[in-house]
């Protein structure tokens, strides 16, 4: 059995860092093990303009621990009022790496998202022209559509029509959770990628609902049936270039998770790499963890891989990571994979 593994420093291609006290609490957890992250713009108010993204980036850099070399890759939140010229200028200056599409009402802080996709047509055409990726939260919000079907319906009724109407548009299907998402991502050629979270490789919907409701496993898109989880595992561990890590680590304080109307989001930044090494070892694919966590994402985003490396070691005694992160905003529960973690990032 392999006992140690050296990887190019990974990146996280989908991350929620929040702001203020929460940002200060969670940023070190990611900066410890990742070189870069695509930072989601769903703050209150959202990061809509280039000026807002520049100011948010400055706040993130100011919250970094002394000496950390982490690079936040900024995104803009697409609204029906987004100005194509602002997008063009933000991309040309190197400030933003992507634009995020939230269907209005799909998830945490998505009320300013898109209702009528025709109203963002000019922005999407500009993005196709300049090669700026569109990151999609791939769920419809139509009340009649069952929450477990919302990803598959989004692919058929929103994503595929948008891609057909906008040749050259580069798209990342964020946090795919279904076999349909896996199949569509595979079929899309080099302009289509998909992120997969750590937790969707580990939990299915039973983990949320059997034996009592487990709010810390509730996230969006919600975890699906077991056969979908298995499809995600095969995709992530396949080494195929279209699949890369986006943890979607999404901190909420415990008081808002353990609530009558609890927030969606799993906080995985603290133990993500230990969890992933466990999953890839189970799948006999430790040699493909680097492609998933460190190489495929930069290739899609047309960036070089990180120069640094990290080393993971397999310990006989399970790794005792903290069960909660105590931030100035309040305690945040760290994702519990439900099994002991033996792989530890050294250093
Ligand atoms: C995210 C959040 O809390 O911002 N929540 C989640 O369950 N993933 C939003 C999102 O990515 O959907
Ligand atoms: Zn997210």
Tab-separated table of C-alpha atoms and ligand atoms in Angstrom:
chain	number	residue	atom	x	y	z
A	1	UNK	CA	0.000	0.000	0.000
A	2	UNK	CA	1.187	3.519	-0.809
A	3	UNK	CA	2.097	5.475	2.311
A	4	UNK	CA	2.917	8.837	0.891
A	5	UNK	CA	1.897	10.942	-2.032
A	6	UNK	CA	3.372	14.154	-3.429
A	7	UNK	CA	1.130	16.411	-5.492
A	8	UNK	CA	1.421	19.725	-7.206
A	9	UNK	CA	-0.138	22.258	-4.848
A	10	UNK	CA	-3.916	21.928	-5.459
A	11	UNK	CA	-6.395	24.671	-6.340
A	12	UNK	CA	-10.024	24.955	-5.357
A	13	UNK	CA	-12.135	25.900	-8.383
A	14	UNK	CA	-15.266	26.730	-6.348
A	15	UNK	CA	-15.015	28.252	-2.887
A	16	UNK	CA	-17.081	30.474	-0.583
A	17	UNK	CA	-14.906	32.705	1.570
A	18	UNK	CA	-17.618	35.146	2.766
A	19	UNK	CA	-16.475	38.436	4.281
A	20	UNK	CA	-15.483	40.096	7.578
A	21	UNK	CA	-15.157	37.843	10.616
A	22	UNK	CA	-16.132	34.690	8.712
A	23	UNK	CA	-13.559	35.422	5.991
A	24	UNK	CA	-10.855	35.837	8.628
A	25	UNK	CA	-11.873	32.535	10.201
A	26	UNK	CA	-12.124	30.340	7.112
A	27	UNK	CA	-9.458	31.735	4.773
A	28	UNK	CA	-6.486	30.155	6.614
A	29	UNK	CA	-8.155	26.733	6.264
A	30	UNK	CA	-7.984	26.979	2.466
A	31	UNK	CA	-4.723	28.954	2.218
A	32	UNK	CA	-2.961	26.176	4.169
A	33	UNK	CA	-3.397	23.566	1.406
A	34	UNK	CA	-4.358	25.386	-1.797
A	35	UNK	CA	-2.497	27.720	-4.126
A	36	UNK	CA	-5.512	29.440	-5.661
A	37	UNK	CA	-9.281	29.381	-5.487
A	38	UNK	CA	-12.130	30.610	-7.615
A	39	UNK	CA	-13.920	32.784	-5.086
A	40	UNK	CA	-17.693	32.799	-5.320
A	41	UNK	CA	-19.345	36.234	-5.457
A	42	UNK	CA	-22.566	35.522	-3.509
A	43	UNK	CA	-21.950	38.043	-0.752
A	44	UNK	CA	-24.627	40.388	0.572
A	45	UNK	CA	-24.708	42.534	-1.551
A	46	UNK	CA	-23.264	40.382	-4.346
A	47	UNK	CA	-19.972	41.093	-6.117
A	48	UNK	CA	-21.422	42.405	-9.373
A	49	UNK	CA	-18.990	44.979	-10.733
A	50	UNK	CA	-15.267	44.956	-11.387
A	51	UNK	CA	-14.857	47.639	-8.720
A	52	UNK	CA	-16.608	45.433	-6.155
A	53	UNK	CA	-14.421	42.457	-7.125
A	54	UNK	CA	-11.266	44.542	-6.754
A	55	UNK	CA	-12.346	45.709	-3.292
A	56	UNK	CA	-13.272	42.141	-2.232
A	57	UNK	CA	-9.915	40.857	-3.468
A	58	UNK	CA	-8.151	43.476	-1.341
A	59	UNK	CA	-10.149	42.369	1.726
A	60	UNK	CA	-9.225	38.728	1.077
A	61	UNK	CA	-5.528	39.528	0.734
A	62	UNK	CA	-5.677	41.570	3.947
A	63	UNK	CA	-7.205	38.586	5.791
A	64	UNK	CA	-4.460	36.168	4.705
A	65	UNK	CA	-2.182	34.831	7.419
A	66	UNK	CA	1.331	36.288	7.424
A	67	UNK	CA	3.454	34.735	4.689
A	68	UNK	CA	0.634	32.829	2.940
A	69	UNK	CA	1.018	32.817	-0.847
A	70	UNK	CA	-2.620	32.100	-1.679
A	71	UNK	CA	-4.091	33.754	-4.777
A	72	UNK	CA	-7.830	34.498	-4.918
A	73	UNK	CA	-9.249	34.251	-8.438
A	74	UNK	CA	-12.179	36.609	-8.544
A	75	UNK	CA	-15.591	36.083	-10.137
A	76	UNK	CA	-18.418	38.440	-10.957
A	77	UNK	CA	-22.029	37.673	-10.129
A	78	UNK	CA	-24.101	37.811	-13.312
A	79	UNK	CA	-27.280	39.868	-13.108
A	80	UNK	CA	-29.744	40.973	-15.758
A	81	UNK	CA	-28.174	44.451	-15.461
A	82	UNK	CA	-24.543	43.339	-15.945
A	83	UNK	CA	-22.793	45.539	-18.484
A	84	UNK	CA	-20.808	43.637	-21.158
A	85	UNK	CA	-18.266	46.485	-21.230
A	86	UNK	CA	-17.556	46.091	-17.488
A	87	UNK	CA	-17.018	42.343	-17.998
A	88	UNK	CA	-14.699	42.969	-20.919
A	89	UNK	CA	-12.624	45.485	-18.946
A	90	UNK	CA	-12.487	43.278	-15.819
A	91	UNK	CA	-11.259	40.322	-17.870
A	92	UNK	CA	-8.730	42.394	-19.825
A	93	UNK	CA	-7.209	43.761	-16.618
A	94	UNK	CA	-6.736	40.212	-15.311
A	95	UNK	CA	-8.937	40.971	-12.306
A	96	UNK	CA	-11.614	38.340	-12.904
A	97	UNK	CA	-11.212	34.725	-13.925
A	98	UNK	CA	-14.892	33.882	-14.480
A	99	UNK	CA	-18.496	35.028	-14.223
A	100	UNK	CA	-20.993	33.146	-12.068
A	101	UNK	CA	-24.523	32.437	-13.180
A	102	UNK	CA	-27.059	31.853	-10.415
A	103	UNK	CA	-30.619	31.211	-11.514
A	104	UNK	CA	-32.546	33.611	-9.237
A	105	UNK	CA	-33.538	31.865	-6.017
A	106	UNK	CA	-31.486	28.697	-6.615
A	107	UNK	CA	-29.296	28.906	-3.514
A	108	UNK	CA	-27.783	31.060	-0.745
A	109	UNK	CA	-27.880	34.767	-1.711
A	110	UNK	CA	-29.043	34.179	-5.278
A	111	UNK	CA	-31.974	36.574	-5.268
A	112	UNK	CA	-30.131	38.961	-7.636
A	113	UNK	CA	-29.484	36.158	-10.116
A	114	UNK	CA	-30.915	35.662	-13.573
A	115	UNK	CA	-34.649	35.149	-14.233
A	116	UNK	CA	-34.815	35.758	-17.979
A	117	UNK	CA	-31.815	34.271	-19.796
A	118	UNK	CA	-32.476	36.386	-22.903
A	119	UNK	CA	-31.500	39.427	-20.846
A	120	UNK	CA	-27.919	38.200	-20.405
A	121	UNK	CA	-27.421	37.224	-24.044
A	122	UNK	CA	-25.114	40.173	-24.852
A	123	UNK	CA	-22.924	39.421	-21.834
A	124	UNK	CA	-22.650	35.746	-22.790
A	125	UNK	CA	-21.695	36.690	-26.356
A	126	UNK	CA	-18.976	38.982	-25.049
A	127	UNK	CA	-17.692	36.201	-22.800
A	128	UNK	CA	-17.597	33.744	-25.709
A	129	UNK	CA	-15.644	36.271	-27.742
A	130	UNK	CA	-13.009	36.866	-25.061
A	131	UNK	CA	-12.918	33.281	-23.724
A	132	UNK	CA	-14.010	34.170	-20.182
A	133	UNK	CA	-15.572	31.115	-18.512
A	134	UNK	CA	-19.150	31.092	-17.239
A	135	UNK	CA	-19.540	29.138	-13.995
A	136	UNK	CA	-23.086	27.844	-13.696
A	137	UNK	CA	-25.115	26.914	-10.654
A	138	UNK	CA	-26.976	24.231	-12.581
A	139	UNK	CA	-30.412	23.987	-11.054
A	140	UNK	CA	-33.725	25.306	-12.322
A	141	UNK	CA	-35.873	27.064	-9.751
A	142	UNK	CA	-39.276	26.282	-11.246
A	143	UNK	CA	-41.453	25.360	-8.239
A	144	UNK	CA	-43.036	22.434	-10.106
A	145	UNK	CA	-39.693	20.724	-10.655
A	146	UNK	CA	-38.712	18.336	-7.871
A	147	UNK	CA	-35.500	19.404	-6.140
A	148	UNK	CA	-33.841	16.077	-6.970
A	149	UNK	CA	-34.522	16.645	-10.710
A	150	UNK	CA	-33.444	20.268	-10.912
A	151	UNK	CA	-29.941	19.635	-12.221
A	152	UNK	CA	-31.010	17.345	-15.056
A	153	UNK	CA	-33.794	19.749	-16.065
A	154	UNK	CA	-31.341	22.678	-15.998
A	155	UNK	CA	-29.028	20.863	-18.401
A	156	UNK	CA	-31.833	20.204	-20.892
A	157	UNK	CA	-33.781	23.448	-20.646
A	158	UNK	CA	-31.143	26.084	-19.804
A	159	UNK	CA	-27.546	24.971	-20.230
A	160	UNK	CA	-27.774	23.132	-23.510
A	161	UNK	CA	-29.844	25.885	-25.191
A	162	UNK	CA	-27.410	28.561	-23.926
A	163	UNK	CA	-24.414	26.641	-25.247
A	164	UNK	CA	-26.059	26.019	-28.622
A	165	UNK	CA	-26.998	29.683	-28.929
A	166	UNK	CA	-23.537	30.912	-27.906
A	167	UNK	CA	-20.846	29.019	-29.809
A	168	UNK	CA	-17.454	29.314	-28.177
A	169	UNK	CA	-18.860	30.035	-24.703
A	170	UNK	CA	-16.654	28.293	-22.148
A	171	UNK	CA	-18.718	26.839	-19.307
A	172	UNK	CA	-17.979	25.185	-15.981
A	173	UNK	CA	-20.850	23.131	-14.624
A	174	UNK	CA	-20.349	23.818	-10.932
A	175	UNK	CA	-20.700	21.102	-8.286
A	176	UNK	CA	-22.339	18.463	-10.464
A	177	UNK	CA	-24.327	15.928	-8.462
A	178	UNK	CA	-25.869	13.559	-11.003
A	179	UNK	CA	-25.001	10.914	-13.573
A	180	UNK	CA	-26.691	13.202	-16.121
A	181	UNK	CA	-24.282	16.005	-15.180
A	182	UNK	CA	-21.322	13.660	-15.587
A	183	UNK	CA	-22.523	12.503	-19.007
A	184	UNK	CA	-23.206	16.015	-20.256
A	185	UNK	CA	-19.802	17.315	-19.059
A	186	UNK	CA	-18.082	14.451	-20.896
A	187	UNK	CA	-19.900	15.193	-24.119
A	188	UNK	CA	-19.009	18.873	-24.297
A	189	UNK	CA	-15.510	19.090	-25.740
A	190	UNK	CA	-12.793	21.411	-24.484
A	191	UNK	CA	-15.115	24.352	-23.828
A	192	UNK	CA	-16.965	22.464	-21.106
A	193	UNK	CA	-15.701	21.510	-17.662
A	194	UNK	CA	-17.305	20.416	-14.404
A	195	UNK	CA	-16.328	20.796	-10.787
A	196	UNK	CA	-17.066	18.062	-8.274
A	197	UNK	CA	-17.120	18.674	-4.526
A	198	UNK	CA	-15.500	16.538	-1.871
A	199	UNK	CA	-18.747	15.925	-0.021
A	200	UNK	CA	-20.690	14.732	-3.082
A	201	UNK	CA	-18.096	11.962	-3.472
A	202	UNK	CA	-18.864	10.842	0.087
A	203	UNK	CA	-22.532	11.382	0.927
A	204	UNK	CA	-25.779	10.473	-0.772
A	205	UNK	CA	-29.242	11.648	0.238
A	206	UNK	CA	-29.599	8.966	2.897
A	207	UNK	CA	-26.820	10.618	4.865
A	208	UNK	CA	-29.019	13.710	5.170
A	209	UNK	CA	-32.295	12.032	5.974
A	210	UNK	CA	-31.914	8.585	7.555
A	211	UNK	CA	-32.012	8.250	11.345
A	212	UNK	CA	-32.715	11.940	11.951
A	213	UNK	CA	-32.116	15.021	9.853
A	214	UNK	CA	-28.441	15.986	9.542
A	215	UNK	CA	-28.304	19.658	8.720
A	216	UNK	CA	-24.535	19.714	8.235
A	217	UNK	CA	-24.956	17.443	5.200
A	218	UNK	CA	-27.542	19.750	3.626
A	219	UNK	CA	-26.076	21.676	0.721
A	220	UNK	CA	-27.141	22.760	-2.736
A	221	UNK	CA	-27.340	21.077	-5.097
A	222	UNK	CA	-28.633	18.545	-2.586
A	223	UNK	CA	-26.891	15.141	-2.543
A	224	UNK	CA	-28.730	12.618	-4.726
A	225	UNK	CA	-29.172	8.827	-4.853
A	226	UNK	CA	-26.269	6.428	-4.448
A	227	UNK	CA	-25.932	5.677	-8.151
A	228	UNK	CA	-25.266	9.358	-8.783
A	229	UNK	CA	-22.581	9.426	-6.098
A	230	UNK	CA	-20.934	6.431	-7.739
A	231	UNK	CA	-21.020	8.175	-11.140
A	232	UNK	CA	-19.345	11.213	-9.563
A	233	UNK	CA	-16.666	9.011	-8.020
A	234	UNK	CA	-15.922	7.373	-11.357
A	235	UNK	CA	-15.729	10.778	-13.023
A	236	UNK	CA	-13.486	12.401	-10.407
A	237	UNK	CA	-11.099	9.456	-10.283
A	238	UNK	CA	-11.035	8.938	-14.070
A	239	UNK	CA	-8.318	11.498	-14.723
A	240	UNK	CA	-10.434	12.972	-17.564
A	241	UNK	CA	-9.557	16.601	-18.111
A	242	UNK	CA	-13.102	17.955	-17.885
A	243	UNK	CA	-13.456	17.024	-14.193
A	244	UNK	CA	-11.727	19.019	-11.458
A	245	UNK	CA	-12.026	19.843	-7.788
A	246	UNK	CA	-14.316	22.633	-6.637
A	247	UNK	CA	-14.949	21.998	-2.960
A	248	UNK	CA	-17.904	24.387	-2.687
A	249	UNK	CA	-16.794	24.691	0.924
A	250	UNK	CA	-19.583	26.962	2.157
A	251	UNK	CA	-19.378	28.017	5.809
A	252	UNK	CA	-22.451	28.951	7.822
A	253	UNK	CA	-22.389	29.316	11.599
A	254	UNK	CA	-23.939	26.404	13.477
A	255	UNK	CA	-26.849	28.563	14.653
A	256	UNK	CA	-27.936	28.975	11.015
A	257	UNK	CA	-27.344	25.338	10.042
A	258	UNK	CA	-29.125	23.872	13.087
A	259	UNK	CA	-32.253	25.898	12.506
A	260	UNK	CA	-35.905	25.435	11.520
A	261	UNK	CA	-34.962	26.743	8.065
A	262	UNK	CA	-31.302	25.802	7.905
A	263	UNK	CA	-28.805	27.249	5.427
A	264	UNK	CA	-27.343	25.117	2.641
A	265	UNK	CA	-23.625	24.434	2.601
A	266	UNK	CA	-20.995	21.943	3.789
A	267	UNK	CA	-17.783	23.326	5.234
A	268	UNK	CA	-15.003	21.076	3.950
A	269	UNK	CA	-11.967	23.356	3.653
A	270	UNK	CA	-10.319	21.947	6.786
A	271	UNK	CA	-10.183	18.271	5.830
A	272	UNK	CA	-10.854	18.194	2.087
A	273	UNK	CA	-7.514	16.770	0.990
A	274	UNK	CA	-7.572	14.043	3.654
A	275	UNK	CA	-11.098	13.113	2.518
A	276	UNK	CA	-10.113	13.102	-1.151
A	277	UNK	CA	-7.053	10.933	-0.594
A	278	UNK	CA	-9.312	8.453	1.246
A	279	UNK	CA	-11.792	8.394	-1.655
A	280	UNK	CA	-9.120	8.070	-4.332
A	281	UNK	CA	-7.405	5.286	-2.380
A	282	UNK	CA	-10.726	3.417	-2.095
A	283	UNK	CA	-11.128	3.735	-5.854
A	284	UNK	CA	-7.565	2.533	-6.502
A	285	UNK	CA	-6.842	5.896	-8.106
A	286	UNK	CA	-4.352	7.691	-5.846
A	287	UNK	CA	-2.228	8.272	-8.937
A	288	UNK	CA	-5.069	10.350	-10.434
A	289	UNK	CA	-5.669	12.631	-7.444
A	290	UNK	CA	-3.159	15.127	-8.794
A	291	UNK	CA	-5.027	15.423	-12.111
A	292	UNK	CA	-8.299	16.094	-10.283
A	293	UNK	CA	-7.001	18.464	-7.599
A	294	UNK	CA	-4.020	20.168	-9.210
A	295	UNK	CA	-3.808	19.814	-13.006
A	296	UNK	CA	-7.165	19.638	-14.791
A	297	UNK	CA	-8.494	22.886	-13.339
A	298	UNK	CA	-5.538	25.060	-14.386
A	299	UNK	CA	-5.625	23.475	-17.842
A	300	UNK	CA	-9.303	24.413	-18.241
A	301	UNK	CA	-8.701	27.951	-16.949
A	302	UNK	CA	-5.610	28.275	-19.185
A	303	UNK	CA	-3.319	28.869	-16.222
A	304	UNK	CA	-0.088	27.074	-15.345
A	305	UNK	CA	-0.270	24.528	-12.523
A	306	UNK	CA	1.119	25.743	-9.212
A	307	UNK	CA	4.867	25.420	-8.786
A	308	UNK	CA	4.723	24.271	-5.162
A	309	UNK	CA	4.010	20.755	-3.970
A	310	UNK	CA	2.322	19.181	-0.962
A	311	UNK	CA	2.901	15.818	0.583
A	312	UNK	CA	0.241	13.574	2.048
A	313	UNK	CA	1.172	10.713	4.331
A	314	UNK	CA	-0.948	7.773	5.394
A	315	UNK	CA	-0.891	7.387	9.182
A	316	UNK	CA	-2.025	4.246	10.992
A	317	UNK	CA	-3.594	6.374	13.718
A	318	UNK	CA	-6.526	8.416	12.398
A	319	UNK	CA	-5.978	12.118	11.866
A	320	UNK	CA	-7.631	14.226	14.586
A	321	UNK	CA	-8.754	17.361	12.760
A	322	UNK	CA	-10.920	19.877	14.689
A	323	UNK	CA	-14.642	19.088	14.593
A	324	UNK	CA	-15.500	22.781	14.681
A	325	UNK	CA	-13.798	25.928	13.532
A	326	UNK	CA	-14.297	28.731	16.040
A	327	UNK	CA	-14.546	31.949	14.036
A	328	UNK	CA	-15.310	35.423	15.384
A	329	UNK	CA	-18.653	35.052	13.592
A	330	UNK	CA	-19.438	31.885	15.575
A	331	UNK	CA	-18.639	28.152	15.422
A	332	UNK	CA	-18.700	26.379	12.048
A	333	UNK	CA	-18.958	22.587	11.942
A	334	UNK	CA	-16.310	20.872	9.830
A	335	UNK	CA	-17.608	18.239	7.396
A	336	UNK	CA	-17.712	14.787	8.985
A	337	UNK	CA	-16.986	12.181	6.297
A	338	UNK	CA	-18.296	9.440	8.596
A	339	UNK	CA	-15.046	7.448	8.514
A	340	UNK	CA	-11.622	7.937	10.083
A	341	UNK	CA	-9.150	9.898	7.993
A	342	UNK	CA	-5.707	8.388	7.698
A	343	UNK	CA	-4.206	10.650	5.041
A	344	UNK	CA	-2.684	13.846	6.410
A	345	UNK	CA	-1.177	16.807	4.603
A	346	UNK	CA	2.328	17.243	6.012
A	347	UNK	CA	3.826	20.583	6.956
B	1	LIG	C1	-23.544	27.864	-1.092
B	1	LIG	C2	-23.462	29.013	-0.076
B	1	LIG	O1	-23.758	28.776	1.102
B	1	LIG	O2	-23.065	30.110	-0.467
B	1	LIG	N1	-24.293	26.792	-0.510
B	1	LIG	C3	-24.276	25.499	-0.877
B	1	LIG	O3	-25.053	24.707	-0.359
B	1	LIG	N2	-23.414	25.056	-1.775
B	1	LIG	C4	-24.129	28.367	-2.355
B	1	LIG	C5	-23.997	27.415	-3.514
B	1	LIG	O4	-22.903	27.182	-4.042
B	1	LIG	O5	-25.028	26.857	-3.936
B	2	LIG	ZN1	-21.053	27.203	-4.086
